[in-house]
């Protein structure tokens, strides 16, 4: 038996333990010796859980047990996850994680420690929940120059936007549902303000560049400023509002990376990615466009991705599964030079001059649109040009970028 431990018995950790039990026979077809969860580390006790006898409160119990070859870190957050992960890797114990915060902050360092100790640090579940994405990039697409990766990377916000748009729920109601379903982060601000999607696009950008893209360097906007009226205008334009992470290579090899809400046209496949589902586009110079789609959050989809990593480790005991991700910092292109068309809402008092200055092609309206304002889409312009023009107007109440082809 492969003996393992799970750190953190929350939604994902609980899913990992249950999945390994329920799918043990399936797992044995690939890992014939089977996989057994020997320890569960958590601060709490779980008297009503059938797994309570495996709970320990002392990490040292796990480190000192020489039978343990794999650990699942499903605690989330930087500490103590970072210290626990490093200690395990230094002992040659592989670590599989869903912790995007830790991977985005310390990925290359932990990958180095794993390499030096002939074990692995795997993080399939850190981006896209249950969607196989990291392994395809790291194993099936290494022959490609990947020039673009973008998509819906946060299940909670996509769930909120979908419920608001399709079912007329308020932001608060939709967020509460997402929390009840186990999609949201402990502090949902990380979802709503775009930080979670930003960490995920940082991880993907690092993998396609081979260097470290710091999430602190990525411009990041969330969905908290999106209102019911915006959905009305979006519908009138046959578009949907989606929180996207976008990463594109420029001619000079630099990367342009951004996390923000975007208006997505009806004929774009991301338009129909709804609810907790994520959709991620990858463009390789030879394979052309690929799209990955599946549940981006939730107990079993995320646990499925973690356990796929555990099985990879079980098949590679004593060996390192390597990644092309160095600690050299990747320089991002000047975000002021990114260009878009922008959807803008402005008070009627400034509308005529604003529409003229922004070179708006046509105005947008819908039945029930708020009185006293005008909405339009600007001509294509750089962020710098947009900001310059916007400075001269006092009543701009909304501005959302359009996703370009
Ligand atoms: N809160 C995250 C999301 C969980 O909603 O996408 C999965 O990373």
GROMACS .gro file of C-alpha atoms and ligand atoms in nm:
model
  413
    1UNK     CA    1   0.000   0.000   0.000
    2UNK     CA    2   0.108   0.356  -0.070
    3UNK     CA    3   0.066   0.529   0.266
    4UNK     CA    4  -0.024   0.895   0.258
    5UNK     CA    5  -0.141   1.183   0.476
    6UNK     CA    6  -0.387   1.463   0.416
    7UNK     CA    7  -0.318   1.806   0.565
    8UNK     CA    8  -0.644   1.993   0.624
    9UNK     CA    9  -0.976   1.809   0.650
   10UNK     CA   10  -1.192   2.080   0.490
   11UNK     CA   11  -1.396   2.058   0.172
   12UNK     CA   12  -1.112   1.944  -0.057
   13UNK     CA   13  -0.925   1.735   0.203
   14UNK     CA   14  -1.250   1.560   0.295
   15UNK     CA   15  -1.314   1.495  -0.074
   16UNK     CA   16  -0.966   1.342  -0.118
   17UNK     CA   17  -1.016   1.096   0.171
   18UNK     CA   18  -1.363   0.995   0.051
   19UNK     CA   19  -1.261   0.965  -0.315
   20UNK     CA   20  -0.969   0.736  -0.229
   21UNK     CA   21  -1.210   0.511  -0.034
   22UNK     CA   22  -1.487   0.508  -0.291
   23UNK     CA   23  -1.263   0.466  -0.597
   24UNK     CA   24  -1.003   0.233  -0.442
   25UNK     CA   25  -1.076  -0.043  -0.695
   26UNK     CA   26  -1.046   0.199  -0.987
   27UNK     CA   27  -0.723   0.338  -0.842
   28UNK     CA   28  -0.574  -0.014  -0.814
   29UNK     CA   29  -0.598  -0.061  -1.190
   30UNK     CA   30  -0.320   0.199  -1.219
   31UNK     CA   31  -0.156   0.174  -0.877
   32UNK     CA   32  -0.194  -0.200  -0.801
   33UNK     CA   33  -0.064  -0.175  -0.445
   34UNK     CA   34  -0.349   0.066  -0.357
   35UNK     CA   35  -0.344   0.398  -0.174
   36UNK     CA   36  -0.431   0.442   0.193
   37UNK     CA   37  -0.480   0.761   0.393
   38UNK     CA   38  -0.299   0.688   0.719
   39UNK     CA   39  -0.318   1.035   0.874
   40UNK     CA   40  -0.539   1.339   0.857
   41UNK     CA   41  -0.386   1.652   1.007
   42UNK     CA   42  -0.627   1.911   1.138
   43UNK     CA   43  -0.663   2.134   1.444
   44UNK     CA   44  -1.016   2.000   1.495
   45UNK     CA   45  -1.156   1.659   1.590
   46UNK     CA   46  -1.432   1.502   1.384
   47UNK     CA   47  -1.625   1.275   1.625
   48UNK     CA   48  -1.900   1.214   1.368
   49UNK     CA   49  -1.662   1.119   1.087
   50UNK     CA   50  -1.572   0.755   1.010
   51UNK     CA   51  -1.217   0.884   0.960
   52UNK     CA   52  -1.178   1.037   1.306
   53UNK     CA   53  -0.934   0.762   1.419
   54UNK     CA   54  -0.684   0.886   1.158
   55UNK     CA   55  -0.687   1.246   1.278
   56UNK     CA   56  -0.371   1.380   1.436
   57UNK     CA   57  -0.299   1.732   1.560
   58UNK     CA   58   0.078   1.687   1.543
   59UNK     CA   59   0.254   1.716   1.206
   60UNK     CA   60   0.561   1.545   1.351
   61UNK     CA   61   0.362   1.215   1.368
   62UNK     CA   62   0.344   1.224   0.989
   63UNK     CA   63   0.703   1.334   0.925
   64UNK     CA   64   0.839   1.067   1.160
   65UNK     CA   65   0.645   0.784   0.997
   66UNK     CA   66   0.877   0.631   0.736
   67UNK     CA   67   0.587   0.462   0.559
   68UNK     CA   68   0.450   0.796   0.437
   69UNK     CA   69   0.555   0.868   0.077
   70UNK     CA   70   0.292   1.121  -0.033
   71UNK     CA   71   0.120   1.413   0.137
   72UNK     CA   72  -0.184   1.608   0.013
   73UNK     CA   73  -0.170   1.967   0.127
   74UNK     CA   74  -0.527   2.092   0.119
   75UNK     CA   75  -0.497   2.347   0.399
   76UNK     CA   76  -0.481   2.660   0.182
   77UNK     CA   77  -0.299   2.981   0.273
   78UNK     CA   78   0.075   3.038   0.295
   79UNK     CA   79   0.147   2.929   0.650
   80UNK     CA   80   0.180   2.673   0.793
   81UNK     CA   81   0.133   2.512   0.449
   82UNK     CA   82   0.469   2.645   0.323
   83UNK     CA   83   0.668   2.515   0.622
   84UNK     CA   84   0.490   2.178   0.622
   85UNK     CA   85   0.539   2.134   0.247
   86UNK     CA   86   0.907   2.221   0.260
   87UNK     CA   87   0.973   1.986   0.550
   88UNK     CA   88   0.800   1.699   0.371
   89UNK     CA   89   0.988   1.757   0.044
   90UNK     CA   90   1.320   1.778   0.232
   91UNK     CA   91   1.248   1.427   0.360
   92UNK     CA   92   1.176   1.299   0.009
   93UNK     CA   93   0.799   1.291   0.062
   94UNK     CA   94   0.607   1.411  -0.247
   95UNK     CA   95   0.345   1.679  -0.195
   96UNK     CA   96   0.027   1.726  -0.401
   97UNK     CA   97  -0.165   2.046  -0.349
   98UNK     CA   98  -0.472   2.248  -0.438
   99UNK     CA   99  -0.317   2.554  -0.272
  100UNK     CA  100  -0.283   2.814  -0.549
  101UNK     CA  101  -0.179   3.084  -0.304
  102UNK     CA  102   0.126   2.882  -0.203
  103UNK     CA  103   0.208   2.764  -0.555
  104UNK     CA  104   0.187   3.121  -0.691
  105UNK     CA  105   0.405   3.255  -0.408
  106UNK     CA  106   0.665   2.976  -0.369
  107UNK     CA  107   0.621   2.739  -0.665
  108UNK     CA  108   0.973   2.750  -0.814
  109UNK     CA  109   1.141   2.722  -0.474
  110UNK     CA  110   0.934   2.419  -0.371
  111UNK     CA  111   0.989   2.258  -0.712
  112UNK     CA  112   1.365   2.299  -0.655
  113UNK     CA  113   1.345   2.138  -0.310
  114UNK     CA  114   1.146   1.847  -0.457
  115UNK     CA  115   1.404   1.799  -0.733
  116UNK     CA  116   1.694   1.803  -0.488
  117UNK     CA  117   1.524   1.531  -0.282
  118UNK     CA  118   1.404   1.301  -0.564
  119UNK     CA  119   1.040   1.357  -0.499
  120UNK     CA  120   0.771   1.575  -0.660
  121UNK     CA  121   0.564   1.886  -0.595
  122UNK     CA  122   0.245   1.860  -0.801
  123UNK     CA  123  -0.034   2.115  -0.821
  124UNK     CA  124  -0.293   2.006  -1.078
  125UNK     CA  125  -0.579   2.117  -0.850
  126UNK     CA  126  -0.440   2.466  -0.804
  127UNK     CA  127  -0.583   2.590  -1.137
  128UNK     CA  128  -0.918   2.500  -1.290
  129UNK     CA  129  -1.044   2.271  -1.010
  130UNK     CA  130  -1.112   1.930  -1.168
  131UNK     CA  131  -0.993   2.024  -1.518
  132UNK     CA  132  -0.676   1.845  -1.628
  133UNK     CA  133  -0.472   2.150  -1.729
  134UNK     CA  134  -0.134   2.165  -1.557
  135UNK     CA  135  -0.033   1.813  -1.662
  136UNK     CA  136  -0.137   1.864  -2.027
  137UNK     CA  137   0.070   2.184  -2.035
  138UNK     CA  138   0.364   2.015  -1.863
  139UNK     CA  139   0.350   1.683  -2.047
  140UNK     CA  140   0.153   1.703  -2.373
  141UNK     CA  141   0.240   2.056  -2.486
  142UNK     CA  142   0.613   2.080  -2.416
  143UNK     CA  143   0.681   2.078  -2.793
  144UNK     CA  144   0.470   2.392  -2.836
  145UNK     CA  145   0.553   2.760  -2.814
  146UNK     CA  146   0.244   2.853  -2.613
  147UNK     CA  147   0.165   3.210  -2.707
  148UNK     CA  148  -0.160   3.260  -2.521
  149UNK     CA  149  -0.356   3.128  -2.227
  150UNK     CA  150  -0.674   3.287  -2.105
  151UNK     CA  151  -1.010   3.204  -1.960
  152UNK     CA  152  -1.251   3.176  -1.671
  153UNK     CA  153  -1.039   3.065  -1.378
  154UNK     CA  154  -1.262   3.125  -1.078
  155UNK     CA  155  -1.572   2.914  -1.021
  156UNK     CA  156  -1.720   3.131  -0.747
  157UNK     CA  157  -1.732   3.451  -0.951
  158UNK     CA  158  -1.857   3.271  -1.260
  159UNK     CA  159  -2.130   3.117  -1.044
  160UNK     CA  160  -2.220   3.460  -0.902
  161UNK     CA  161  -2.224   3.629  -1.245
  162UNK     CA  162  -2.436   3.348  -1.393
  163UNK     CA  163  -2.692   3.349  -1.109
  164UNK     CA  164  -2.719   3.729  -1.122
  165UNK     CA  165  -2.759   3.731  -1.499
  166UNK     CA  166  -2.986   3.430  -1.553
  167UNK     CA  167  -3.186   3.420  -1.229
  168UNK     CA  168  -3.183   3.780  -1.112
  169UNK     CA  169  -3.020   3.697  -0.775
  170UNK     CA  170  -2.850   3.975  -0.586
  171UNK     CA  171  -2.472   3.962  -0.553
  172UNK     CA  172  -2.505   3.870  -0.182
  173UNK     CA  173  -2.754   3.588  -0.248
  174UNK     CA  174  -2.539   3.438  -0.522
  175UNK     CA  175  -2.224   3.458  -0.310
  176UNK     CA  176  -2.401   3.287  -0.019
  177UNK     CA  177  -2.503   3.000  -0.249
  178UNK     CA  178  -2.146   2.966  -0.377
  179UNK     CA  179  -2.024   2.947  -0.017
  180UNK     CA  180  -2.286   2.685   0.074
  181UNK     CA  181  -2.176   2.475  -0.222
  182UNK     CA  182  -1.815   2.487  -0.103
  183UNK     CA  183  -1.683   2.688  -0.399
  184UNK     CA  184  -1.572   3.008  -0.228
  185UNK     CA  185  -1.246   3.075  -0.048
  186UNK     CA  186  -1.253   3.108   0.332
  187UNK     CA  187  -1.231   3.480   0.271
  188UNK     CA  188  -1.442   3.525  -0.043
  189UNK     CA  189  -1.278   3.861  -0.109
  190UNK     CA  190  -1.003   3.657  -0.278
  191UNK     CA  191  -1.262   3.534  -0.529
  192UNK     CA  192  -1.468   3.851  -0.568
  193UNK     CA  193  -1.177   4.093  -0.602
  194UNK     CA  194  -1.002   3.871  -0.857
  195UNK     CA  195  -0.700   3.770  -0.643
  196UNK     CA  196  -0.769   3.397  -0.682
  197UNK     CA  197  -0.800   3.420  -1.062
  198UNK     CA  198  -0.490   3.640  -1.062
  199UNK     CA  199  -0.284   3.375  -0.879
  200UNK     CA  200  -0.407   3.113  -1.125
  201UNK     CA  201  -0.314   3.317  -1.433
  202UNK     CA  202   0.023   3.385  -1.267
  203UNK     CA  203   0.080   3.008  -1.235
  204UNK     CA  204  -0.023   2.943  -1.597
  205UNK     CA  205   0.186   3.235  -1.722
  206UNK     CA  206   0.488   3.099  -1.535
  207UNK     CA  207   0.439   2.758  -1.691
  208UNK     CA  208   0.416   2.894  -2.047
  209UNK     CA  209   0.714   3.126  -2.000
  210UNK     CA  210   0.934   2.897  -1.789
  211UNK     CA  211   1.005   3.193  -1.559
  212UNK     CA  212   0.826   3.334  -1.255
  213UNK     CA  213   0.535   3.564  -1.321
  214UNK     CA  214   0.468   3.742  -0.992
  215UNK     CA  215   0.097   3.781  -0.927
  216UNK     CA  216   0.173   4.113  -0.755
  217UNK     CA  217   0.283   4.246  -1.096
  218UNK     CA  218  -0.045   4.158  -1.267
  219UNK     CA  219  -0.316   4.427  -1.291
  220UNK     CA  220  -0.615   4.281  -1.111
  221UNK     CA  221  -0.982   4.383  -1.097
  222UNK     CA  222  -1.270   4.181  -0.956
  223UNK     CA  223  -1.645   4.180  -1.007
  224UNK     CA  224  -1.762   4.387  -0.710
  225UNK     CA  225  -1.837   4.690  -0.933
  226UNK     CA  226  -2.059   4.493  -1.174
  227UNK     CA  227  -2.427   4.586  -1.140
  228UNK     CA  228  -2.762   4.455  -1.262
  229UNK     CA  229  -2.772   4.737  -1.521
  230UNK     CA  230  -2.443   4.614  -1.670
  231UNK     CA  231  -2.606   4.275  -1.740
  232UNK     CA  232  -2.891   4.456  -1.919
  233UNK     CA  233  -2.649   4.639  -2.148
  234UNK     CA  234  -2.442   4.322  -2.200
  235UNK     CA  235  -2.754   4.129  -2.305
  236UNK     CA  236  -2.848   4.408  -2.546
  237UNK     CA  237  -2.504   4.371  -2.706
  238UNK     CA  238  -2.540   3.988  -2.712
  239UNK     CA  239  -2.249   3.957  -2.474
  240UNK     CA  240  -2.183   3.809  -2.129
  241UNK     CA  241  -1.971   3.952  -1.850
  242UNK     CA  242  -1.696   3.711  -1.743
  243UNK     CA  243  -1.406   3.748  -1.503
  244UNK     CA  244  -1.104   3.642  -1.707
  245UNK     CA  245  -0.736   3.584  -1.656
  246UNK     CA  246  -0.554   3.670  -1.979
  247UNK     CA  247  -0.190   3.610  -2.068
  248UNK     CA  248  -0.047   3.682  -2.413
  249UNK     CA  249   0.307   3.671  -2.547
  250UNK     CA  250   0.414   3.977  -2.748
  251UNK     CA  251   0.649   3.976  -3.049
  252UNK     CA  252   0.940   4.074  -2.823
  253UNK     CA  253   0.878   3.770  -2.598
  254UNK     CA  254   0.738   3.967  -2.305
  255UNK     CA  255   0.402   3.873  -2.156
  256UNK     CA  256   0.094   4.088  -2.122
  257UNK     CA  257  -0.109   3.957  -1.828
  258UNK     CA  258  -0.430   4.087  -1.673
  259UNK     CA  259  -0.722   3.976  -1.454
  260UNK     CA  260  -1.045   4.172  -1.505
  261UNK     CA  261  -1.411   4.142  -1.601
  262UNK     CA  262  -1.452   4.131  -1.978
  263UNK     CA  263  -1.748   4.146  -2.215
  264UNK     CA  264  -1.748   3.826  -2.418
  265UNK     CA  265  -1.931   3.795  -2.750
  266UNK     CA  266  -2.211   3.541  -2.793
  267UNK     CA  267  -2.019   3.345  -3.056
  268UNK     CA  268  -1.716   3.298  -2.830
  269UNK     CA  269  -1.705   2.958  -2.652
  270UNK     CA  270  -1.636   3.127  -2.316
  271UNK     CA  271  -1.976   3.299  -2.344
  272UNK     CA  272  -2.153   2.973  -2.264
  273UNK     CA  273  -1.929   2.871  -1.972
  274UNK     CA  274  -2.173   2.906  -1.686
  275UNK     CA  275  -2.206   2.847  -1.315
  276UNK     CA  276  -1.908   2.696  -1.136
  277UNK     CA  277  -1.755   2.578  -1.465
  278UNK     CA  278  -1.421   2.714  -1.582
  279UNK     CA  279  -1.308   2.735  -1.943
  280UNK     CA  280  -0.945   2.788  -2.041
  281UNK     CA  281  -0.804   2.856  -2.387
  282UNK     CA  282  -0.447   2.765  -2.470
  283UNK     CA  283  -0.290   2.862  -2.803
  284UNK     CA  284   0.018   2.676  -2.921
  285UNK     CA  285   0.208   2.779  -3.235
  286UNK     CA  286   0.167   2.431  -3.385
  287UNK     CA  287  -0.143   2.278  -3.228
  288UNK     CA  288  -0.342   2.604  -3.263
  289UNK     CA  289  -0.635   2.655  -3.021
  290UNK     CA  290  -0.719   2.419  -2.736
  291UNK     CA  291  -0.999   2.463  -2.487
  292UNK     CA  292  -1.020   2.301  -2.145
  293UNK     CA  293  -1.357   2.292  -1.971
  294UNK     CA  294  -1.492   2.153  -1.647
  295UNK     CA  295  -1.588   2.226  -1.290
  296UNK     CA  296  -1.350   2.486  -1.152
  297UNK     CA  297  -1.430   2.433  -0.784
  298UNK     CA  298  -1.613   2.199  -0.550
  299UNK     CA  299  -1.533   1.904  -0.326
  300UNK     CA  300  -1.503   1.607  -0.562
  301UNK     CA  301  -1.388   1.780  -0.884
  302UNK     CA  302  -1.099   1.940  -0.694
  303UNK     CA  303  -1.028   1.622  -0.498
  304UNK     CA  304  -1.019   1.432  -0.828
  305UNK     CA  305  -0.736   1.656  -0.951
  306UNK     CA  306  -0.545   1.615  -0.622
  307UNK     CA  307  -0.577   1.235  -0.633
  308UNK     CA  308  -0.461   1.226  -0.996
  309UNK     CA  309  -0.140   1.387  -0.869
  310UNK     CA  310  -0.116   1.136  -0.582
  311UNK     CA  311  -0.133   0.854  -0.835
  312UNK     CA  312   0.139   1.019  -1.047
  313UNK     CA  313   0.358   1.033  -0.737
  314UNK     CA  314   0.276   0.672  -0.649
  315UNK     CA  315   0.398   0.567  -0.996
  316UNK     CA  316   0.717   0.773  -0.957
  317UNK     CA  317   0.839   0.701  -0.604
  318UNK     CA  318   1.205   0.801  -0.570
  319UNK     CA  319   1.187   1.009  -0.890
  320UNK     CA  320   1.123   1.377  -0.953
  321UNK     CA  321   0.853   1.491  -1.195
  322UNK     CA  322   1.006   1.811  -1.330
  323UNK     CA  323   0.857   2.140  -1.446
  324UNK     CA  324   0.993   2.413  -1.670
  325UNK     CA  325   0.953   2.691  -1.410
  326UNK     CA  326   1.262   2.880  -1.293
  327UNK     CA  327   1.279   3.147  -1.024
  328UNK     CA  328   1.395   3.412  -1.274
  329UNK     CA  329   1.137   3.692  -1.265
  330UNK     CA  330   0.950   3.738  -1.593
  331UNK     CA  331   0.921   4.100  -1.703
  332UNK     CA  332   0.568   4.184  -1.806
  333UNK     CA  333   0.495   4.421  -2.091
  334UNK     CA  334   0.383   4.776  -2.010
  335UNK     CA  335   0.016   4.742  -1.913
  336UNK     CA  336  -0.053   5.100  -2.027
  337UNK     CA  337   0.017   4.987  -2.385
  338UNK     CA  338  -0.247   4.708  -2.383
  339UNK     CA  339  -0.530   4.805  -2.614
  340UNK     CA  340  -0.900   4.727  -2.599
  341UNK     CA  341  -1.243   4.859  -2.685
  342UNK     CA  342  -1.424   4.966  -2.369
  343UNK     CA  343  -1.791   4.964  -2.273
  344UNK     CA  344  -1.859   5.292  -2.092
  345UNK     CA  345  -2.156   5.436  -1.899
  346UNK     CA  346  -2.163   5.809  -1.840
  347UNK     CA  347  -2.420   6.067  -1.724
  348UNK     CA  348  -2.622   6.229  -2.003
  349UNK     CA  349  -2.467   6.564  -1.911
  350UNK     CA  350  -2.129   6.449  -2.044
  351UNK     CA  351  -2.249   6.185  -2.293
  352UNK     CA  352  -2.221   6.377  -2.621
  353UNK     CA  353  -1.865   6.499  -2.563
  354UNK     CA  354  -1.758   6.164  -2.413
  355UNK     CA  355  -1.897   5.963  -2.706
  356UNK     CA  356  -1.719   6.199  -2.949
  357UNK     CA  357  -1.385   6.194  -2.765
  358UNK     CA  358  -1.386   5.817  -2.715
  359UNK     CA  359  -1.480   5.776  -3.086
  360UNK     CA  360  -1.782   5.568  -2.988
  361UNK     CA  361  -1.930   5.375  -3.278
  362UNK     CA  362  -2.280   5.323  -3.145
  363UNK     CA  363  -2.480   5.374  -2.829
  364UNK     CA  364  -2.621   5.084  -2.631
  365UNK     CA  365  -2.952   5.071  -2.450
  366UNK     CA  366  -3.213   4.828  -2.324
  367UNK     CA  367  -3.566   4.846  -2.191
  368UNK     CA  368  -3.538   4.945  -1.826
  369UNK     CA  369  -3.194   5.107  -1.861
  370UNK     CA  370  -3.124   5.359  -1.582
  371UNK     CA  371  -3.252   5.711  -1.657
  372UNK     CA  372  -3.009   5.995  -1.710
  373UNK     CA  373  -2.716   5.798  -1.849
  374UNK     CA  374  -2.577   5.692  -2.185
  375UNK     CA  375  -2.377   5.381  -2.264
  376UNK     CA  376  -2.148   5.318  -2.562
  377UNK     CA  377  -1.847   5.120  -2.678
  378UNK     CA  378  -1.528   5.313  -2.752
  379UNK     CA  379  -1.294   5.274  -3.047
  380UNK     CA  380  -0.988   5.055  -2.995
  381UNK     CA  381  -0.735   5.242  -2.779
  382UNK     CA  382  -0.454   5.176  -2.534
  383UNK     CA  383  -0.508   5.177  -2.159
  384UNK     CA  384  -0.300   5.495  -2.148
  385UNK     CA  385  -0.514   5.671  -2.409
  386UNK     CA  386  -0.832   5.559  -2.234
  387UNK     CA  387  -0.711   5.685  -1.895
  388UNK     CA  388  -0.606   6.019  -2.046
  389UNK     CA  389  -0.949   6.078  -2.202
  390UNK     CA  390  -1.140   5.944  -1.899
  391UNK     CA  391  -0.967   6.205  -1.678
  392UNK     CA  392  -1.171   6.481  -1.840
  393UNK     CA  393  -1.507   6.329  -1.742
  394UNK     CA  394  -1.646   6.326  -1.391
  395UNK     CA  395  -1.944   6.096  -1.434
  396UNK     CA  396  -1.807   5.774  -1.584
  397UNK     CA  397  -1.982   5.508  -1.376
  398UNK     CA  398  -1.868   5.196  -1.552
  399UNK     CA  399  -1.599   5.077  -1.788
  400UNK     CA  400  -1.560   4.712  -1.895
  401UNK     CA  401  -1.311   4.587  -2.155
  402UNK     CA  402  -1.428   4.384  -2.455
  403UNK     CA  403  -1.248   4.055  -2.517
  404UNK     CA  404  -1.082   4.076  -2.857
  405UNK     CA  405  -1.009   3.791  -3.095
  406LIG     N1  406  -1.257   2.963  -0.477
  406LIG     C1  407  -1.201   2.896  -0.590
  406LIG     C2  408  -1.295   2.915  -0.709
  406LIG     C3  409  -1.185   2.751  -0.557
  406LIG     O1  410  -1.411   2.951  -0.685
  406LIG     O2  411  -1.254   2.896  -0.822
  406LIG     C4  412  -1.112   2.671  -0.662
  406LIG     O3  413  -0.980   2.717  -0.680
   0.00000   0.00000   0.00000
